[in-house]
Amino acid sequence: MTQPTRKDEVAADAPVSEDATLTFIGRIETPWPRREDCPRRGRLDGPECTLIVDPPWDRALEGIEGFEGLDILYWLHQSRRDLLIQNPAHADRVRGTFALRSPIRPNPIGLSRVRLVRRAGNRLVVRGLDCVDGTPLLDIKPETCPAAGA
Amino acid sequence: MTQPTRKDEVAADAPVSEDATLTFIGRIETPWPRREDCPRRGRLDGPECTLIVDPPWDRALEGIEGFEGLDILYWLHQSRRDLLIQNPAHADRVRGTFALRSPIRPNPIGLSRVRLVRRAGNRLVVRGLDCVDGTPLLDIKPETCPAAGA
């Protein structure tokens, strides 16, 4: 599948290899139905979004209420994966993919550090995300290691 | 594959589904040959580690020298994936997987925020990692979005 590139962009010749598999643990509800509606990056004072964690993984949320800062990983399912050099609309020159936080990358995993607003069962309401509504959820990590006794 | 659990740990019954695939873009050299040697979490004043980015992805490093802080994603290839509730050796009680930064998680993706020390071709020397020597590399993201004109 060869997709068009913008001026001066460079794509890899070969398809990406398949070395490991991911499982979707849930999905994310956001106010942005299309990719072009999304902010370039989430803000901690941005709108509320909801992480919905499917069974059996919802049980793994036990104790999450004790953390305010969470690192969220999600799968940027609409992204192509082959670009090495990109020409982002917002930038004044081309850059390597690893010098950008663009969703286009060999492993299109999104990462946002968010603030937990509240939990309701298998739903976590957070602020700080930037992804399209319906994005598959991969992981939730506390920003800090829990202290012994905490 | 059912593995033994520690006291009060809970594992998922079903195997993880396979919803997306990852490609390994390189590997990480660290001073820790075995998982039990690794620090619980990387420190920015920790030892130097080296990210080795394989072709064709090395070309995507263009411009990376302009960033000091990088988010590194890597595949925790030695980790089981089925635990919902864990009883970490360092903790005083059990916790849900998503309330821990344990390598054991449904998608065992490690995340460290590191400091770039220097680049030599397809090798990035960094401080702040915590993973075992030979860990597969998934992604490199600048901590901040590049400013226009920067």
CSV table of C-alpha atoms in Angstrom, one decimal:
chain,number,residue,atom,x,y,z
A,1,MET,CA,0.0,0.0,0.0
A,2,THR,CA,1.7,3.1,-1.2
A,3,GLN,CA,0.1,6.4,0.0
A,4,PRO,CA,1.0,9.8,-1.4
A,5,THR,CA,3.5,11.9,0.5
A,6,ARG,CA,3.7,15.6,0.9
A,7,LYS,CA,6.6,17.6,-0.6
A,8,ASP,CA,10.0,16.3,0.6
A,9,GLU,CA,8.5,13.5,2.7
A,10,VAL,CA,10.3,10.0,2.6
A,11,ALA,CA,8.5,6.7,3.2
A,12,ALA,CA,10.1,3.3,4.0
A,13,ASP,CA,10.1,0.9,1.0
A,14,ALA,CA,9.2,-2.3,2.8
A,15,PRO,CA,6.1,-3.0,4.9
A,16,VAL,CA,6.6,-3.0,8.7
A,17,SER,CA,7.4,-6.4,10.1
A,18,GLU,CA,5.1,-8.0,12.7
A,19,ASP,CA,7.1,-8.9,15.8
A,20,ALA,CA,4.6,-8.7,18.6
A,21,THR,CA,0.8,-8.3,19.1
A,22,LEU,CA,-1.3,-5.9,21.1
A,23,THR,CA,-4.6,-6.4,22.7
A,24,PHE,CA,-7.2,-3.6,23.0
A,25,ILE,CA,-8.3,-3.3,26.7
A,26,GLY,CA,-11.0,-0.8,26.0
A,27,ARG,CA,-11.7,2.4,24.2
A,28,ILE,CA,-11.6,6.2,24.7
A,29,GLU,CA,-14.5,8.6,24.4
A,30,THR,CA,-13.4,12.1,23.4
A,31,PRO,CA,-15.2,15.2,22.0
A,32,TRP,CA,-13.3,14.9,18.7
A,33,PRO,CA,-15.1,12.7,16.1
A,34,ARG,CA,-12.5,13.2,13.3
A,35,ARG,CA,-8.7,13.3,13.4
A,36,GLU,CA,-8.6,16.9,12.0
A,37,ASP,CA,-10.7,18.0,15.0
A,38,CYS,CA,-8.1,16.8,17.6
A,39,PRO,CA,-5.8,19.3,19.4
A,40,ARG,CA,-2.1,18.9,18.5
A,41,ARG,CA,-1.5,17.9,22.1
A,42,GLY,CA,-3.7,17.3,25.1
A,43,ARG,CA,-3.8,19.8,28.0
A,44,LEU,CA,-4.5,19.1,31.6
A,45,ASP,CA,-7.1,21.9,31.5
A,46,GLY,CA,-8.7,20.4,28.4
A,47,PRO,CA,-12.1,18.8,28.2
A,48,GLU,CA,-13.1,15.7,30.0
A,49,CYS,CA,-12.6,12.4,28.2
A,50,THR,CA,-13.5,8.9,29.3
A,51,LEU,CA,-11.5,5.7,29.3
A,52,ILE,CA,-13.7,2.7,29.2
A,53,VAL,CA,-12.0,-0.5,30.4
A,54,ASP,CA,-13.5,-3.8,29.2
A,55,PRO,CA,-13.7,-7.0,31.2
A,56,PRO,CA,-11.7,-8.8,32.4
A,57,TRP,CA,-9.2,-5.8,32.5
A,58,ASP,CA,-11.6,-3.6,34.5
A,59,ARG,CA,-10.6,-5.6,37.6
A,60,ALA,CA,-7.0,-4.4,37.1
A,61,LEU,CA,-8.2,-0.8,38.0
A,62,GLU,CA,-8.2,-1.7,41.7
A,63,GLY,CA,-6.4,1.1,43.6
A,64,ILE,CA,-6.3,3.5,40.6
A,65,GLU,CA,-8.3,6.1,42.6
A,66,GLY,CA,-5.1,6.8,44.7
A,67,PHE,CA,-3.3,8.4,41.7
A,68,GLU,CA,-3.9,11.8,40.2
A,69,GLY,CA,-1.4,11.6,37.3
A,70,LEU,CA,-1.6,8.8,34.8
A,71,ASP,CA,0.3,7.9,31.7
A,72,ILE,CA,-2.2,6.7,29.0
A,73,LEU,CA,-1.1,4.6,26.0
A,74,TYR,CA,-3.5,4.2,23.0
A,75,TRP,CA,-3.5,2.9,19.5
A,76,LEU,CA,-3.6,5.5,16.7
A,77,HIS,CA,-5.6,3.3,14.5
A,78,GLN,CA,-6.0,5.8,11.6
A,79,SER,CA,-2.3,6.4,11.1
A,80,ARG,CA,-0.1,5.2,8.3
A,81,ARG,CA,3.2,3.7,9.6
A,82,ASP,CA,5.7,4.0,6.8
A,83,LEU,CA,7.0,7.7,7.0
A,84,LEU,CA,10.6,8.3,7.9
A,85,ILE,CA,10.7,12.0,7.1
A,86,GLN,CA,7.6,14.1,7.5
A,87,ASN,CA,6.5,17.6,6.5
A,88,PRO,CA,3.9,18.5,9.1
A,89,ALA,CA,1.4,21.2,8.2
A,90,HIS,CA,2.3,23.2,11.4
A,91,ALA,CA,6.1,23.1,10.8
A,92,ASP,CA,8.4,25.2,8.6
A,93,ARG,CA,10.6,22.3,7.5
A,94,VAL,CA,10.8,18.5,7.3
A,95,ARG,CA,11.8,16.4,10.3
A,96,GLY,CA,12.5,12.8,11.1
A,97,THR,CA,9.5,10.9,12.5
A,98,PHE,CA,11.3,10.4,15.9
A,99,ALA,CA,11.8,14.2,16.2
A,100,LEU,CA,8.0,14.7,16.0
A,101,ARG,CA,5.1,13.6,18.2
A,102,SER,CA,3.0,13.1,15.0
A,103,PRO,CA,0.6,10.1,15.1
A,104,ILE,CA,2.4,8.8,12.0
A,105,ARG,CA,5.1,6.4,13.2
A,106,PRO,CA,6.2,2.8,12.8
A,107,ASN,CA,4.3,1.9,16.0
A,108,PRO,CA,1.5,4.4,16.2
A,109,ILE,CA,1.2,4.4,19.9
A,110,GLY,CA,-0.1,7.6,21.4
A,111,LEU,CA,1.0,8.7,24.9
A,112,SER,CA,-0.5,11.4,27.1
A,113,ARG,CA,0.1,12.3,30.7
A,114,VAL,CA,-3.4,13.0,32.1
A,115,ARG,CA,-5.1,14.0,35.3
A,116,LEU,CA,-7.7,11.6,36.8
A,117,VAL,CA,-10.9,13.4,37.6
A,118,ARG,CA,-13.0,10.5,38.8
A,119,ARG,CA,-13.7,6.8,38.5
A,120,ALA,CA,-17.1,5.3,38.0
A,121,GLY,CA,-16.8,1.5,37.8
A,122,ASN,CA,-15.0,0.6,34.6
A,123,ARG,CA,-15.0,4.3,33.4
A,124,LEU,CA,-12.2,6.8,34.2
A,125,VAL,CA,-12.9,10.4,33.5
A,126,VAL,CA,-9.6,12.3,32.7
A,127,ARG,CA,-8.3,15.5,31.3
A,128,GLY,CA,-5.2,15.8,29.0
A,129,LEU,CA,-6.0,13.6,26.0
A,130,ASP,CA,-5.8,14.6,22.3
A,131,CYS,CA,-7.1,11.5,20.4
A,132,VAL,CA,-10.1,10.9,18.2
A,133,ASP,CA,-13.3,9.5,19.7
A,134,GLY,CA,-13.3,5.7,19.7
A,135,THR,CA,-9.5,5.3,19.9
A,136,PRO,CA,-8.5,1.8,21.2
A,137,LEU,CA,-7.0,1.8,24.7
A,138,LEU,CA,-3.7,0.0,25.4
A,139,ASP,CA,-2.5,0.8,28.9
A,140,ILE,CA,-2.9,2.9,32.0
A,141,LYS,CA,0.1,3.5,34.3
A,142,PRO,CA,0.4,5.6,37.4
A,143,GLU,CA,2.8,8.5,36.8
A,144,THR,CA,4.6,7.6,40.0
A,145,CYS,CA,5.5,4.2,41.6
A,146,PRO,CA,3.2,3.6,44.6
A,147,ALA,CA,5.1,4.1,47.8
A,148,ALA,CA,5.2,1.2,50.2
A,149,GLY,CA,2.4,1.7,52.7
A,150,ALA,CA,0.7,4.3,50.5
B,1,MET,CA,-0.4,-21.3,29.4
B,2,THR,CA,-1.1,-21.0,33.1
B,3,GLN,CA,1.7,-19.7,35.2
B,4,PRO,CA,1.8,-19.8,39.0
B,5,THR,CA,0.7,-16.6,40.9
B,6,ARG,CA,1.8,-15.3,44.2
B,7,LYS,CA,-0.5,-15.1,47.2
B,8,ASP,CA,-3.8,-13.2,46.4
B,9,GLU,CA,-2.8,-12.5,42.8
B,10,VAL,CA,-5.6,-12.9,40.2
B,11,ALA,CA,-5.0,-13.8,36.5
B,12,ALA,CA,-7.4,-13.4,33.6
B,13,ASP,CA,-8.9,-16.7,32.4
B,14,ALA,CA,-8.8,-16.1,28.7
B,15,PRO,CA,-5.7,-15.5,26.6
B,16,VAL,CA,-5.2,-11.9,25.3
B,17,SER,CA,-6.7,-11.2,22.0
B,18,GLU,CA,-4.5,-10.1,19.1
B,19,ASP,CA,-5.9,-6.8,17.7
B,20,ALA,CA,-2.8,-5.0,16.3
B,21,THR,CA,0.8,-5.7,15.5
B,22,LEU,CA,4.1,-4.0,16.6
B,23,THR,CA,7.3,-3.8,14.7
B,24,PHE,CA,10.7,-3.7,16.5
B,25,ILE,CA,12.6,-0.7,15.3
B,26,GLY,CA,15.9,-1.6,17.1
B,27,ARG,CA,17.1,-2.7,20.5
B,28,ILE,CA,18.4,-1.2,23.8
B,29,GLU,CA,21.8,-1.9,25.3
B,30,THR,CA,21.7,-1.5,29.1
B,31,PRO,CA,24.1,-2.6,32.0
B,32,TRP,CA,21.4,-5.1,33.3
B,33,PRO,CA,21.7,-8.6,31.8
B,34,ARG,CA,18.8,-10.1,33.8
B,35,ARG,CA,15.4,-8.7,34.8
B,36,GLU,CA,16.2,-9.1,38.5
B,37,ASP,CA,19.2,-6.7,38.0
B,38,CYS,CA,17.1,-3.8,36.7
B,39,PRO,CA,16.2,-0.8,38.9
B,40,ARG,CA,12.5,-0.5,39.7
B,41,ARG,CA,12.5,2.7,37.7
B,42,GLY,CA,15.1,4.6,35.6
B,43,ARG,CA,16.7,7.8,36.9
B,44,LEU,CA,18.0,10.7,34.9
B,45,ASP,CA,21.3,10.4,36.8
B,46,GLY,CA,21.4,6.7,36.2
B,47,PRO,CA,24.0,4.9,33.9
B,48,GLU,CA,24.3,5.5,30.2
B,49,CYS,CA,22.2,3.1,28.0
B,50,THR,CA,22.2,3.0,24.2
B,51,LEU,CA,19.3,2.9,21.8
B,52,ILE,CA,20.3,1.2,18.5
B,53,VAL,CA,17.8,2.1,15.7
B,54,ASP,CA,17.9,-0.3,12.7
B,55,PRO,CA,17.5,0.7,9.1
B,56,PRO,CA,15.3,2.0,7.5
B,57,TRP,CA,14.1,3.7,10.8
B,58,ASP,CA,17.5,5.3,11.6
B,59,ARG,CA,16.7,7.9,8.9
B,60,ALA,CA,13.7,8.9,11.1
B,61,LEU,CA,16.2,10.2,13.7
B,62,GLU,CA,16.8,13.3,11.7
B,63,GLY,CA,16.6,16.4,14.0
B,64,ILE,CA,16.6,14.3,17.2
B,65,GLU,CA,19.7,16.1,18.4
B,66,GLY,CA,17.6,19.2,19.1
B,67,PHE,CA,15.8,17.6,22.0
B,68,GLU,CA,17.1,16.8,25.5
B,69,GLY,CA,14.1,15.0,26.9
B,70,LEU,CA,12.7,12.0,25.1
B,71,ASP,CA,9.9,9.5,25.8
B,72,ILE,CA,11.1,6.0,25.0
B,73,LEU,CA,8.7,3.1,24.4
B,74,TYR,CA,10.0,-0.5,24.5
B,75,TRP,CA,8.6,-4.1,24.5
B,76,LEU,CA,9.0,-5.9,27.8
B,77,HIS,CA,9.5,-9.2,26.1
B,78,GLN,CA,10.0,-11.3,29.2
B,79,SER,CA,6.7,-10.3,30.8
B,80,ARG,CA,3.6,-12.4,31.3
B,81,ARG,CA,0.4,-10.6,30.3
B,82,ASP,CA,-2.5,-12.1,32.2
B,83,LEU,CA,-2.3,-10.7,35.7
B,84,LEU,CA,-5.2,-8.5,36.9
B,85,ILE,CA,-4.2,-8.2,40.5
B,86,GLN,CA,-0.6,-8.3,41.5
B,87,ASN,CA,1.4,-8.8,44.8
B,88,PRO,CA,4.7,-7.0,44.1
B,89,ALA,CA,7.6,-8.0,46.2
B,90,HIS,CA,8.2,-4.4,47.2
B,91,ALA,CA,4.6,-3.6,48.2
B,92,ASP,CA,2.7,-4.3,51.4
B,93,ARG,CA,-0.5,-5.3,49.7
B,94,VAL,CA,-2.0,-6.4,46.4
B,95,ARG,CA,-2.9,-3.8,43.7
B,96,GLY,CA,-4.6,-3.8,40.3
B,97,THR,CA,-2.2,-4.0,37.3
B,98,PHE,CA,-3.1,-0.4,36.2
B,99,ALA,CA,-2.3,0.9,39.7
B,100,LEU,CA,1.3,-0.4,39.2
B,101,ARG,CA,4.2,0.3,36.8
B,102,SER,CA,5.1,-3.4,36.9
B,103,PRO,CA,6.3,-4.8,33.6
B,104,ILE,CA,3.5,-7.4,33.9
B,105,ARG,CA,0.5,-5.9,32.0
B,106,PRO,CA,-1.8,-6.9,29.1
B,107,ASN,CA,0.3,-4.9,26.7
B,108,PRO,CA,3.8,-5.0,28.2
B,109,ILE,CA,5.0,-1.7,26.9
B,110,GLY,CA,7.7,0.0,29.0
B,111,LEU,CA,7.8,3.8,29.1
B,112,SER,CA,10.7,6.0,30.4
B,113,ARG,CA,11.3,9.7,30.1
B,114,VAL,CA,15.1,9.9,29.4
B,115,ARG,CA,17.7,12.5,28.8
B,116,LEU,CA,19.6,12.4,25.4
B,117,VAL,CA,23.4,12.5,26.1
B,118,ARG,CA,24.6,12.2,22.5
B,119,ARG,CA,23.9,10.7,19.1
B,120,ALA,CA,26.4,8.7,17.0
B,121,GLY,CA,24.8,7.7,13.7
B,122,ASN,CA,22.0,5.2,14.5
B,123,ARG,CA,22.9,5.1,18.2
B,124,LEU,CA,21.5,7.3,20.9
B,125,VAL,CA,23.1,7.4,24.3
B,126,VAL,CA,20.6,8.2,27.0
B,127,ARG,CA,20.1,8.2,30.8
B,128,GLY,CA,16.9,7.3,32.6
B,129,LEU,CA,16.2,3.7,31.4
B,130,ASP,CA,15.4,0.7,33.6
B,131,CYS,CA,15.1,-2.3,31.2
B,132,VAL,CA,17.0,-5.5,30.6
B,133,ASP,CA,19.9,-5.6,28.0
B,134,GLY,CA,18.5,-6.5,24.6
B,135,THR,CA,15.0,-5.1,25.1
B,136,PRO,CA,13.3,-4.4,21.7
B,137,LEU,CA,12.7,-0.8,20.9
B,138,LEU,CA,9.3,0.5,19.8
B,139,ASP,CA,9.3,4.3,19.7
B,140,ILE,CA,11.1,7.5,20.4
B,141,LYS,CA,9.2,10.7,20.9
B,142,PRO,CA,10.4,14.2,21.8
B,143,GLU,CA,9.1,15.2,25.2
B,144,THR,CA,7.9,18.5,23.8
B,145,CYS,CA,6.4,19.4,20.4
B,146,PRO,CA,8.9,21.2,18.2
B,147,ALA,CA,8.1,24.9,18.0
B,148,ALA,CA,7.7,26.3,14.6
B,149,GLY,CA,11.0,27.8,13.5
B,150,ALA,CA,12.9,25.9,16.1
